[in-house]
Coordinates of C-alpha atoms in Angstrom, one line a residue:
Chain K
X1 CA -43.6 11.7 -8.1
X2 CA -44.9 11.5 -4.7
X3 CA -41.8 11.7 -2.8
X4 CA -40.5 14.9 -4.5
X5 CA -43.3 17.2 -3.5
X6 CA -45.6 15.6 -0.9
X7 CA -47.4 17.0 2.1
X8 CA -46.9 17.6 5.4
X9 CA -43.8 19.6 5.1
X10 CA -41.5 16.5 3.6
X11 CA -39.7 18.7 0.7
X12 CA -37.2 16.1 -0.6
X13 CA -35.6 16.6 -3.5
X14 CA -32.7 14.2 -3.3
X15 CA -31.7 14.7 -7.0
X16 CA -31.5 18.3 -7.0
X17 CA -27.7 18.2 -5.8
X18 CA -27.1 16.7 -9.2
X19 CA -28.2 19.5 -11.6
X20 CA -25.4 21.2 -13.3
X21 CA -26.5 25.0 -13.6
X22 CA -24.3 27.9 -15.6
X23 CA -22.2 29.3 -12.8
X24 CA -22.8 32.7 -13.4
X25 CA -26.9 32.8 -13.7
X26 CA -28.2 32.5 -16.9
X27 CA -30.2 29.2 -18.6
X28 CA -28.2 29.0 -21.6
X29 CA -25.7 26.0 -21.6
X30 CA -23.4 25.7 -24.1
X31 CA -20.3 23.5 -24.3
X32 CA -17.9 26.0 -22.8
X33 CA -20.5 27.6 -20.4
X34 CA -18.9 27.2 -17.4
X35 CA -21.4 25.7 -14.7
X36 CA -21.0 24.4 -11.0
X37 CA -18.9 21.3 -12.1
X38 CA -16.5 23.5 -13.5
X39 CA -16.0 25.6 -10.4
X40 CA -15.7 22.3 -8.2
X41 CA -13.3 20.6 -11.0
X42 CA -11.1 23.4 -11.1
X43 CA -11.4 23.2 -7.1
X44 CA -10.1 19.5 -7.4
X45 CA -7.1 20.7 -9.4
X46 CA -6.3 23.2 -6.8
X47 CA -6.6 20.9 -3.9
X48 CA -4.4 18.3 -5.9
X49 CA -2.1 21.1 -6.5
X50 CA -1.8 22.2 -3.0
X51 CA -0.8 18.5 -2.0
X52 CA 1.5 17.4 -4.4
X53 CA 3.1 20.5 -5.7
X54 CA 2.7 23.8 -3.2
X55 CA 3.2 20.7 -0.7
X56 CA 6.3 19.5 -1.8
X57 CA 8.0 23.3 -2.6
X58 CA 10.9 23.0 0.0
X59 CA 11.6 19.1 -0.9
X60 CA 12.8 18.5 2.4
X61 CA 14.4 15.4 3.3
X62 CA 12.9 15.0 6.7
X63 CA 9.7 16.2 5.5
X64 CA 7.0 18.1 6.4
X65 CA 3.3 16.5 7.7
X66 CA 1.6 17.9 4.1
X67 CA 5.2 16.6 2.5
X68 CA 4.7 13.7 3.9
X69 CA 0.8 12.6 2.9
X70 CA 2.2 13.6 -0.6
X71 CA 4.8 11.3 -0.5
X72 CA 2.6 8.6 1.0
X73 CA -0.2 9.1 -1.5
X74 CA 2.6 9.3 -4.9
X75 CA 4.4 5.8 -3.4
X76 CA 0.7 4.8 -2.7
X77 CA 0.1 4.8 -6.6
X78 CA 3.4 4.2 -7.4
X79 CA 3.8 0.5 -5.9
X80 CA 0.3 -0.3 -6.8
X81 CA 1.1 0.2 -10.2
X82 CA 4.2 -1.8 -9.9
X83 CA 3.0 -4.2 -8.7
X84 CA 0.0 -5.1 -11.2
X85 CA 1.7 -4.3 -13.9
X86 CA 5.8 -4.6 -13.1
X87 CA 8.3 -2.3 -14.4
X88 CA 6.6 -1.8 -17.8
X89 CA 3.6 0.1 -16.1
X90 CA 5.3 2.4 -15.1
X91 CA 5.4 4.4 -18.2
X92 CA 1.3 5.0 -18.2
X93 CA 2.1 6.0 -14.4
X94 CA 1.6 9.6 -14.7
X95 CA -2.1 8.8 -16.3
X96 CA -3.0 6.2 -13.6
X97 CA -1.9 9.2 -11.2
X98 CA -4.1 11.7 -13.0
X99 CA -7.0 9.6 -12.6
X100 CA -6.8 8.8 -9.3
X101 CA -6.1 12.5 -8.3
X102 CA -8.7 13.5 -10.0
X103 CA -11.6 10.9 -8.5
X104 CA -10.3 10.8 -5.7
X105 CA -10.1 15.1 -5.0
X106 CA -14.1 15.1 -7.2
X107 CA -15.1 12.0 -4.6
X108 CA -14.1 14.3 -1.1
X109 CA -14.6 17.3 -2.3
X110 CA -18.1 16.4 -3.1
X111 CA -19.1 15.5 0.8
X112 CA -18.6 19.3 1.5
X113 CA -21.8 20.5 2.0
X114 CA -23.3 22.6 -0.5
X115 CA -20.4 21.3 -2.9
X116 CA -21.2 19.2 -6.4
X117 CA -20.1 16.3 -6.8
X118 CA -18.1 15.8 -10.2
X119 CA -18.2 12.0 -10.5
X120 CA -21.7 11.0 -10.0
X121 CA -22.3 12.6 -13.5
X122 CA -22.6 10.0 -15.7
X123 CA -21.2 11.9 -18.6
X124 CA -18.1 12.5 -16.2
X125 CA -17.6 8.8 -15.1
X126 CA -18.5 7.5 -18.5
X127 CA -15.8 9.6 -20.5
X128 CA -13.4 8.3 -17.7
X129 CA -13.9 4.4 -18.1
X130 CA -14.3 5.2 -22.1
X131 CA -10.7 6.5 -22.2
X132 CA -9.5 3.7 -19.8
X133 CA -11.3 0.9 -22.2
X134 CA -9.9 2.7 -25.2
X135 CA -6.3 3.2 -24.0
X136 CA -5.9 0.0 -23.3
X137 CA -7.4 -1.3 -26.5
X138 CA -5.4 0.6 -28.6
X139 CA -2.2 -0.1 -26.1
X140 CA -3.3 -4.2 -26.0
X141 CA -3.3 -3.6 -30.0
X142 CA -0.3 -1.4 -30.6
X143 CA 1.9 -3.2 -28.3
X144 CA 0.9 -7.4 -28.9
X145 CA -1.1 -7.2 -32.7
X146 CA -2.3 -10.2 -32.9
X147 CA -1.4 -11.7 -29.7
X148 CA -3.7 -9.2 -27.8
X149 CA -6.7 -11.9 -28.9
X150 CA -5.5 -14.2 -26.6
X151 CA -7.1 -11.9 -23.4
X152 CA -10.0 -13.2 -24.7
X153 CA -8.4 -17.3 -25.3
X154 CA -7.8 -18.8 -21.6
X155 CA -5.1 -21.1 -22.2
X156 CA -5.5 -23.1 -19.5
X157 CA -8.9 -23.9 -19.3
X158 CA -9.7 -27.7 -21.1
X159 CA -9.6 -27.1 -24.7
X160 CA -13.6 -27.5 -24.9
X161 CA -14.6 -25.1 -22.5
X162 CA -12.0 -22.3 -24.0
X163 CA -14.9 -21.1 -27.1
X164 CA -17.6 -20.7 -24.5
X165 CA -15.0 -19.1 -22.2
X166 CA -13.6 -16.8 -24.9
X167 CA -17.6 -15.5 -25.6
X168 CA -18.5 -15.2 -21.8
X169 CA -14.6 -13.2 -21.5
X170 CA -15.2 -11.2 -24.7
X171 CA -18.7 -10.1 -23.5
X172 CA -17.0 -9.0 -19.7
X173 CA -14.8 -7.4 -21.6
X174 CA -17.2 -5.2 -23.5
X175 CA -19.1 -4.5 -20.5
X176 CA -16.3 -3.6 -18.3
X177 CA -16.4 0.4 -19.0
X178 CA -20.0 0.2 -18.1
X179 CA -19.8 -1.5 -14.5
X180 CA -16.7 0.4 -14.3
X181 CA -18.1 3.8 -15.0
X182 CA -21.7 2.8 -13.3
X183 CA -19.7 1.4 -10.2
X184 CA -18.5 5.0 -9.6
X185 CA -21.2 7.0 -10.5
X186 CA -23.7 4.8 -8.6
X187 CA -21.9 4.9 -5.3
X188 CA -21.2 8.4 -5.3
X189 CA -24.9 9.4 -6.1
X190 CA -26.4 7.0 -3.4
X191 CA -24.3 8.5 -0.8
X192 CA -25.2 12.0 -1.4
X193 CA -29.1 10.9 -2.3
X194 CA -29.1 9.2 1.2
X195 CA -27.6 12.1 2.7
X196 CA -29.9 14.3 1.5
X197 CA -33.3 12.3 2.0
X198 CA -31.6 12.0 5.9
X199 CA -31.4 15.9 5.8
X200 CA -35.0 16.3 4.3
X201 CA -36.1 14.4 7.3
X202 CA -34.1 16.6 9.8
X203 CA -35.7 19.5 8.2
X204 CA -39.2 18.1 9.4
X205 CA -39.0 16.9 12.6
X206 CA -38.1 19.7 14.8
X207 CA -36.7 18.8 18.4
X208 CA -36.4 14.9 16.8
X209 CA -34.4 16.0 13.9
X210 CA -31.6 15.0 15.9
X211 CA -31.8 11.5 14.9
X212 CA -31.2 12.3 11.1
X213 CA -28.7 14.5 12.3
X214 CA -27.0 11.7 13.6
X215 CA -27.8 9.3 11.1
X216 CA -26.2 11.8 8.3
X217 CA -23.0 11.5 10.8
X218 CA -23.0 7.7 10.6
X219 CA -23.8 8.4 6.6
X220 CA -21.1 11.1 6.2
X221 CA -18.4 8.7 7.9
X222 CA -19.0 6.4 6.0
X223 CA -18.9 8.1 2.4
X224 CA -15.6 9.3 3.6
X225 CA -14.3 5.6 3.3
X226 CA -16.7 4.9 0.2
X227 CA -14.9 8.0 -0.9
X228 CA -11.2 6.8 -0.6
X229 CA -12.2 2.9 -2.0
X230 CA -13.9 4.0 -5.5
X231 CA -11.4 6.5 -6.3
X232 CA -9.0 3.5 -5.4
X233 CA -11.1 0.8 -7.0
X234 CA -11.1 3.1 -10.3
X235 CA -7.6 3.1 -9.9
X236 CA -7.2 -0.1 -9.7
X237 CA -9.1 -1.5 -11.9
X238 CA -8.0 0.7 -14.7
X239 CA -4.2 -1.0 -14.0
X240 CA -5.8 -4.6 -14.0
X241 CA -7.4 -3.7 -17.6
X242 CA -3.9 -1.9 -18.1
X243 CA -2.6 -5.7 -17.5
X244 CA -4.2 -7.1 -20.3
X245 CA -2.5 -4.9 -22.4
X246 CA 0.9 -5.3 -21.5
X247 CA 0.5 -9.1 -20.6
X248 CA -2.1 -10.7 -22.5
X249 CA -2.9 -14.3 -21.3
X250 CA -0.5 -13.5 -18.7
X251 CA -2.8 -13.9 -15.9
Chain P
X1 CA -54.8 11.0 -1.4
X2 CA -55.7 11.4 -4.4
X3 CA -56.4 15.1 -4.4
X4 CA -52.6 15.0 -2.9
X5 CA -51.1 12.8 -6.1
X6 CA -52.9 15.0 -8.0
X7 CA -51.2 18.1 -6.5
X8 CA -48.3 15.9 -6.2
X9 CA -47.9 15.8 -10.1
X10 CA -48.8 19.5 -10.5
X11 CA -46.3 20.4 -8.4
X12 CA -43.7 18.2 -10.5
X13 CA -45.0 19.4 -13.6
X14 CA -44.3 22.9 -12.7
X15 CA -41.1 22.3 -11.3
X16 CA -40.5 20.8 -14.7
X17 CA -42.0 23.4 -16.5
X18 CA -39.4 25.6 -14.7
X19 CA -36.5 24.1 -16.8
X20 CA -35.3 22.4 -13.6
X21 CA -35.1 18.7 -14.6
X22 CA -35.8 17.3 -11.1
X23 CA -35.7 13.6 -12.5
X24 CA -32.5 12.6 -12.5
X25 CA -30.3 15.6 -14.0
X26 CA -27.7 13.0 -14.9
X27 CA -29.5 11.8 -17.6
X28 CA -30.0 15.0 -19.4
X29 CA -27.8 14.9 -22.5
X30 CA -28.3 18.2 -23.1
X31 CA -25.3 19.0 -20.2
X32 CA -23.0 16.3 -21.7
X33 CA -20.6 18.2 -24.6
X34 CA -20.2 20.8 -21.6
X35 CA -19.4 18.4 -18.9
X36 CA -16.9 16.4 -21.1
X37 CA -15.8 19.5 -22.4
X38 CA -14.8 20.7 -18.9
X39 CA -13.6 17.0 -18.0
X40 CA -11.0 16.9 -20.7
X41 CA -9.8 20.5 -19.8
X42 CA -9.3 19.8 -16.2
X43 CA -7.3 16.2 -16.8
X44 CA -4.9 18.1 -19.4
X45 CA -4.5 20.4 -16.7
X46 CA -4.4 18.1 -14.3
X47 CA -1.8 15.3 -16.2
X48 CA 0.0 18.2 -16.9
X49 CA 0.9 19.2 -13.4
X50 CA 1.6 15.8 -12.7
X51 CA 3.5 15.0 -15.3
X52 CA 5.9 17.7 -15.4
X53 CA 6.1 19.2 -12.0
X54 CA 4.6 16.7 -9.1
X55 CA 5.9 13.5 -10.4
X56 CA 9.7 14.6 -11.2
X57 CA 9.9 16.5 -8.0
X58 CA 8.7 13.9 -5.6
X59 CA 10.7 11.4 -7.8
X60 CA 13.6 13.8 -7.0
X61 CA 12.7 13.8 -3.3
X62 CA 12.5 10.3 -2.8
X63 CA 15.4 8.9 -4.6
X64 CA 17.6 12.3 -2.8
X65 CA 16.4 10.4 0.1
X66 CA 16.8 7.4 -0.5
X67 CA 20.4 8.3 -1.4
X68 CA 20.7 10.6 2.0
X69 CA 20.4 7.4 3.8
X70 CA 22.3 5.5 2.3
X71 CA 25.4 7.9 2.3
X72 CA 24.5 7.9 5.8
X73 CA 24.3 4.5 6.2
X74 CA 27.6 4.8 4.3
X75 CA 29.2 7.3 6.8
X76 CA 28.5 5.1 9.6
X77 CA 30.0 2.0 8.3
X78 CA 32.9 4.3 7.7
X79 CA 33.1 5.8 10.8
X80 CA 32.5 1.8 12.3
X81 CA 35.6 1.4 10.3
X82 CA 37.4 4.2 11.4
X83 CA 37.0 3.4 14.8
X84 CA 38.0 -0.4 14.3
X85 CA 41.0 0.5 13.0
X86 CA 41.6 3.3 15.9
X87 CA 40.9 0.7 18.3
X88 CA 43.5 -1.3 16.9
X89 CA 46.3 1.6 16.7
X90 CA 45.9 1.6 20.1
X91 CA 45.8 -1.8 20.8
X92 CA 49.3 -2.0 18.4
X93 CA 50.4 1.3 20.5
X94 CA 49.9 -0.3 23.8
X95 CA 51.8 -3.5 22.3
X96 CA 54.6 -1.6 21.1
X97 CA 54.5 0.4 24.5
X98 CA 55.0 -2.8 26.3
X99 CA 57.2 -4.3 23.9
X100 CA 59.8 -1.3 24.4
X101 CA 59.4 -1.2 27.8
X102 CA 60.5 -4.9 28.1
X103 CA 63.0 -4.2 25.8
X104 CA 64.5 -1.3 28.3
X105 CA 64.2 -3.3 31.0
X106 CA 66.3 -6.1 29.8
X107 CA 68.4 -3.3 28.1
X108 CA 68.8 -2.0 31.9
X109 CA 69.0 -5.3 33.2
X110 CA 72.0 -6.0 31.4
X111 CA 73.8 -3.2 31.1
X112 CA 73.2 -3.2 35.3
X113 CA 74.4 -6.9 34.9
X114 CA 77.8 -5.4 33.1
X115 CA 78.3 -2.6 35.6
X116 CA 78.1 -5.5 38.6
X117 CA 80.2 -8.0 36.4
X118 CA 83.0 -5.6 35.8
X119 CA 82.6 -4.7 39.1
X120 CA 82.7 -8.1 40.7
X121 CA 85.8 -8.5 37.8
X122 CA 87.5 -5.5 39.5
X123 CA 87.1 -6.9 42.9
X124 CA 88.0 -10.2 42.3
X125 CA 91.1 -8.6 40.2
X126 CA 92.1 -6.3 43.4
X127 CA 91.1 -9.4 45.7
X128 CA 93.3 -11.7 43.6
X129 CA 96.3 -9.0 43.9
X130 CA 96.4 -8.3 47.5
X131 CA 96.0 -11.9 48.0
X132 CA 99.2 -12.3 45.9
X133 CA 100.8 -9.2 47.8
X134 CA 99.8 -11.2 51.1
X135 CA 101.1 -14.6 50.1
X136 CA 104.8 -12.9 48.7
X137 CA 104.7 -11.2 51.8
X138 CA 103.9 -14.1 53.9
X139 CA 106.2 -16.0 51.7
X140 CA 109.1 -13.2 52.7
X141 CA 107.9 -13.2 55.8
X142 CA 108.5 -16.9 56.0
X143 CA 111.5 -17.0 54.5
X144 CA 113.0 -14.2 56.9
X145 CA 111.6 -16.8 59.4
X146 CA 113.7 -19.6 58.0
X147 CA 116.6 -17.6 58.0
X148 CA 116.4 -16.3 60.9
X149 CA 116.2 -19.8 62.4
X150 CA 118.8 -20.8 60.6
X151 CA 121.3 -18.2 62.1
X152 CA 119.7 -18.8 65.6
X153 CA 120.3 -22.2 64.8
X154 CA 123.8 -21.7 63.2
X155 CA 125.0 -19.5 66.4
X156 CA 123.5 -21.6 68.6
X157 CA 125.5 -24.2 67.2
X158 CA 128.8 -22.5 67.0
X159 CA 128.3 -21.4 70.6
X160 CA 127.3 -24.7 71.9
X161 CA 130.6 -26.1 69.7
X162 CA 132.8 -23.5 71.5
X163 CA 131.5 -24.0 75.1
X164 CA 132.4 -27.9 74.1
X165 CA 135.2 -27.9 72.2
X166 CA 137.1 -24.8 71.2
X167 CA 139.5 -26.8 69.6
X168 CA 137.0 -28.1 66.8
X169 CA 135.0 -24.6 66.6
X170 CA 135.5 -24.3 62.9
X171 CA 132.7 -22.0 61.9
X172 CA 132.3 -22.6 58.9
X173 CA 131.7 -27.0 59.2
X174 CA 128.9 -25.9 61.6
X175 CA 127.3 -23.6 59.8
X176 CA 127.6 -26.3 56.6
X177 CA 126.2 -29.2 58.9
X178 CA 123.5 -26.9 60.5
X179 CA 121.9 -25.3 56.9
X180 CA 121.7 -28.9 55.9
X181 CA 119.9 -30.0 58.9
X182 CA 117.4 -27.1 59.0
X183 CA 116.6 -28.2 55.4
X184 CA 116.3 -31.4 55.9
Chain L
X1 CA -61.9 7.2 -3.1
X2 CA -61.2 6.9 -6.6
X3 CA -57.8 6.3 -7.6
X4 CA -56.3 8.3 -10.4
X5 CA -53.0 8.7 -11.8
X6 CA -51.0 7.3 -14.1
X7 CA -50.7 3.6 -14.8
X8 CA -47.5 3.9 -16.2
X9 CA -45.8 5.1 -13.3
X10 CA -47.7 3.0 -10.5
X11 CA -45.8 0.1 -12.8
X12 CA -42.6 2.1 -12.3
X13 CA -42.3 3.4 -9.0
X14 CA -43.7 -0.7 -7.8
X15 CA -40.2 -1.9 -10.1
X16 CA -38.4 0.9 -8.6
X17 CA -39.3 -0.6 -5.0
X18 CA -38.7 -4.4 -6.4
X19 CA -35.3 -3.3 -7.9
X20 CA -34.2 -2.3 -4.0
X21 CA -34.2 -6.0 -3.5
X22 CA -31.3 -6.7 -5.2
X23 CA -29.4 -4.4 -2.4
X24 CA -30.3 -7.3 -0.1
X25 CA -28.3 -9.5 -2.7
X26 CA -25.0 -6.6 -2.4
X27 CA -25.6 -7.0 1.5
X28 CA -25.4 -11.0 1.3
X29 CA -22.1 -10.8 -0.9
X30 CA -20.7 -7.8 1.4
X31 CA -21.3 -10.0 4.4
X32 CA -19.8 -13.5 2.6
X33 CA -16.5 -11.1 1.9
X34 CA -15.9 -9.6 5.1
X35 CA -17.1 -12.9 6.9
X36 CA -14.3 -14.9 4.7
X37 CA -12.1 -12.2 5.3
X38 CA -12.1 -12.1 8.8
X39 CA -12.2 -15.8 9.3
X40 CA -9.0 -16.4 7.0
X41 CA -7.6 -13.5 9.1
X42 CA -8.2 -15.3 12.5
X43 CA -6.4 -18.1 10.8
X44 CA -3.3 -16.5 9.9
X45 CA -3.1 -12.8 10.9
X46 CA 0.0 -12.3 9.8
X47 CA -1.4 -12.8 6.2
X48 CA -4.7 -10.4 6.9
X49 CA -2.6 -7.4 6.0
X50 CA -2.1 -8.0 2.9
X51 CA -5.1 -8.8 1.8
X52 CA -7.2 -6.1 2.8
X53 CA -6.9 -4.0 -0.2
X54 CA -8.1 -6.7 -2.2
X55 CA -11.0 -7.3 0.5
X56 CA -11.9 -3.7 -0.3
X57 CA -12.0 -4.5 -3.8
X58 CA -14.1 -7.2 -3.1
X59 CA -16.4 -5.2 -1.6
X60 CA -16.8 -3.0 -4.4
X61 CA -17.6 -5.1 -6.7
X62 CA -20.3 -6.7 -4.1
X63 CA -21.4 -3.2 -3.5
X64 CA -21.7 -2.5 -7.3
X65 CA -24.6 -4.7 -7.7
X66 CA -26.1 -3.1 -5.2
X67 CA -25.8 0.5 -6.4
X68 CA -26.5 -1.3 -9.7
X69 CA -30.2 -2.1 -8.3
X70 CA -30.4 1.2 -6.7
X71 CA -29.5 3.2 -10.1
X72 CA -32.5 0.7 -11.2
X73 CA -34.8 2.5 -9.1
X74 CA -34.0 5.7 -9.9
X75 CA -34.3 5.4 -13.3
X76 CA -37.9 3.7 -13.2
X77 CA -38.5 6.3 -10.9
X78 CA -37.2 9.4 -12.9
X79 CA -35.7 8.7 -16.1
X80 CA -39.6 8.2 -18.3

């Protein structure tokens, strides 16, 4: 592993950011240890909790500028999952808002430097897409029986092609919590991985270390947007699979 | 080079050896109970503030002001109302105003109309009886005229009769033949 | 200058620098989005606004493969 420890001062350990340590010292890690993640989980909470609840204390009717992002970001949600899935969504609101709250506050808070970012764990992003592909099993199941199948039976392809389509939509369908979980996981890990092999470069080249310095702007900017769009895509997406369970072969 | 590869992997291996899993720490399963552990924690938490105290309150907020505007909305069609019907009170008032001042202009107009016509009626009455007075007086007048012509006449007669004949002056033949010439 | 090391992760870290190809592939399907975006948008630009959420989601899921390739990489380069 050339690139982790080389010469000529390049010291880059882009992974490092990633390792989940107890948060109190120690090398014991046992499920309830709390570590690193926790701390910057628990941050998450606080931040959502500061927008959309200690934001929202006065309810104002001409609101306030942190009253109003609130507002914004709930309708935001709101009409997205109206609009996917129609009125019948909006019972599983309050979980699609969860979720997106949750990315969305791990995904920013992570590009503070120093901070750790919650969802490029795999085991955080795989639970995540795991409950999504699992809700909406059981939902598709509870709610249609039988009729759920037809996600899987595209009525109006040619009769012919509707087997080959049915394997090719029931192996998408399996492999949606991967590219789903991956998706987020990946893109929040290469951002901060490119980040920090920019940094690792500033901290070489002395008067030139500018350029990374710059560079990690452009990066930075960036991730802010990449930020906002996987916490949305997540979002999304999980209301599209949500779809198939309320309306199957309604597409 | 390859004294530096060499180190290279030393260096790894210690780092490894330190219990700091350089590689890619997201694949070490030994973190995963406590990472899900944490992760279901902080989305109870987390669905739970939703749930029951963001979601109802900006629920509350929105529909409050989405009902705000429209009682607003509703005020000002009121008040559009209000001042419709205002405008046309006045428009009635300024009607009604003109009506009645016609009307007491015609009242005037005609109660000035009697005054003159009973005046005029008064005139013509007092016009009418002098005009009578006048004509009984001219009519005396003319009669005290006639008489007196007649006795002129009749004494001039009787003169002239007595200057002529004394014998025939019979007064009263003269004054019989001269009343019938005078009225005829 | 002999060369020593270990066979097994020359092979790794040359498949780690073949998987990075496949970002070219996410960079091709990026550009093909956008492109088609923006020249439907020129078209009719009152239509372009709402559609750029789902250009966004297009993007993604070009992007995925890319970050797909990249987690490729890393775990030929780490995960042994």
């Amino acid at each position: 592993m050339a690139s982790d420890v080389a010469e000529g001062g390049f010291n880059i350990q882009p992974m490092e950011q990633f390792v989940i340590k107890p948060l109190f010292g120690g090398h014991e890690l046992n499920w309830y240890t709390p570590t690193n993640m926790t701390l910057w989980m628990g941050i998450a909470i606080l931040a959502a909790t500061l927008l959309l609840i200690v934001g929202t204390r006065r309810r104002a009717i001409v609101p306030t500028r942190t009253q109003s992002i609130a507002e914004v970001f709930y309708s935001f949600v709101y009409r997205m999952v109206e609009d996917i899935n129609g009125t019948a969504g909006l019972k599983y609101f309050p979980y699609i808002l969860t979720l997106f709250t949750f990315v969305l506050a791990a995904n920013s808070l992570g590009l503070v430097p120093y901070s750790f970012t919650t969802t490029s764990q795999a085991a955080i992003t795989v639970t995540l897409a795991l409950t999504v592909f699992l809700s909406v099993t059981i939902i598709g199941i509870i709610k249609n029986g039988p009729r759920f199948l037809k996600v899987f039976w595209i009525d109006s392809a040619p009769l012919a092609l509707r087997p080959v389509l049915a394997v090719i939509e029931i192996i998408s369908y399996f492999v949606r919590p991967v590219s789903h979980s991956i998706r987020l996981m990946g893109n929040m890990m290469a951002g901060h991985a490119v980040i920090k092999v920019f940094a690792g470069f500033a901290g070489a080249l002395g008067v030139f270390a500018v350029f990374p310095v710059l560079a990690i702007m452009g990066v930075l900017a960036l991730e802010v947007i990449v930020a906002f769009i996987q916490a949305y895509v997540f979002a999304i997406l999980t209301v599209i699979y949500m779809n198939d369970a309320l309306h199957p072969g309604g597409h | 080079m390859a004294s530096d590869i060499e180190m290279a992997k030393a260096a790894g291996e210690a780092v490894k050896e330190a219990g700091e899993s350089v590689g890619m720490p997201q694949l070490d399963f030994g973190t995963y109970p406590n990472q899900i552990f944490w992760l279901v924690v902080t989305l109870v938490i987390l669905f739970f503030l939703m749930k029951r105290i963001a979601i109802p309150r900006i629920a509350a907020i929105l529909s409050e002001r989405q009902g705000a505007i429209a009682s607003d909305l509703e005020q000002a069609e009121e008040m559009r109302r209000k001042a419709v019907e205002a405008e046309q009170a006045y428009n009635q008032a300024l009607a009604d105003a003109r009506a009645e001042a016609n009307r007491i202009i015609a009242e005037a107009k005609a109660e000035i109309q009697k005054d003159v016509d009973a005046a005029t009626a008064r005139a013509e009455a007092e016009i009418a009886a002098k005009a009578a007075e006048s004509e009984k007086r001219i009519a005396e007048i003319r009669a005290g005229a006639m008489e007196a012509v007649e006795q002129v006449a009749r004494d001039a007669a009787v003169e002239i009769v007595e200057l002529i004949m004394p014998s025939l002056a019979d007064a009263k033949t003269i004054e019989k033949a001269v009343a019938a010439r005078v009225k005829g | 200058m002999a060369v020593t090391g270990d066979l097994v992760q020359m092979g790794a870290l040359i498949g780690a620098g073949l998987a990075c190809t496949g970002m070219g592939g996410a960079a091709i399907g990026i550009g093909h989005v956008v492109g088609n975006y923006l020249s439907g948008a020129l078209r009719n630009p009152s239509a372009a606004a709402g559609q750029t959420a789902t250009m966004f989601i297009g993007i993604a899921f070009a992007e995925a493969m890319g970050i797909f390739s990249f987690l490729i990489a890393l775990l030929l380069m780490y995960a042994q």
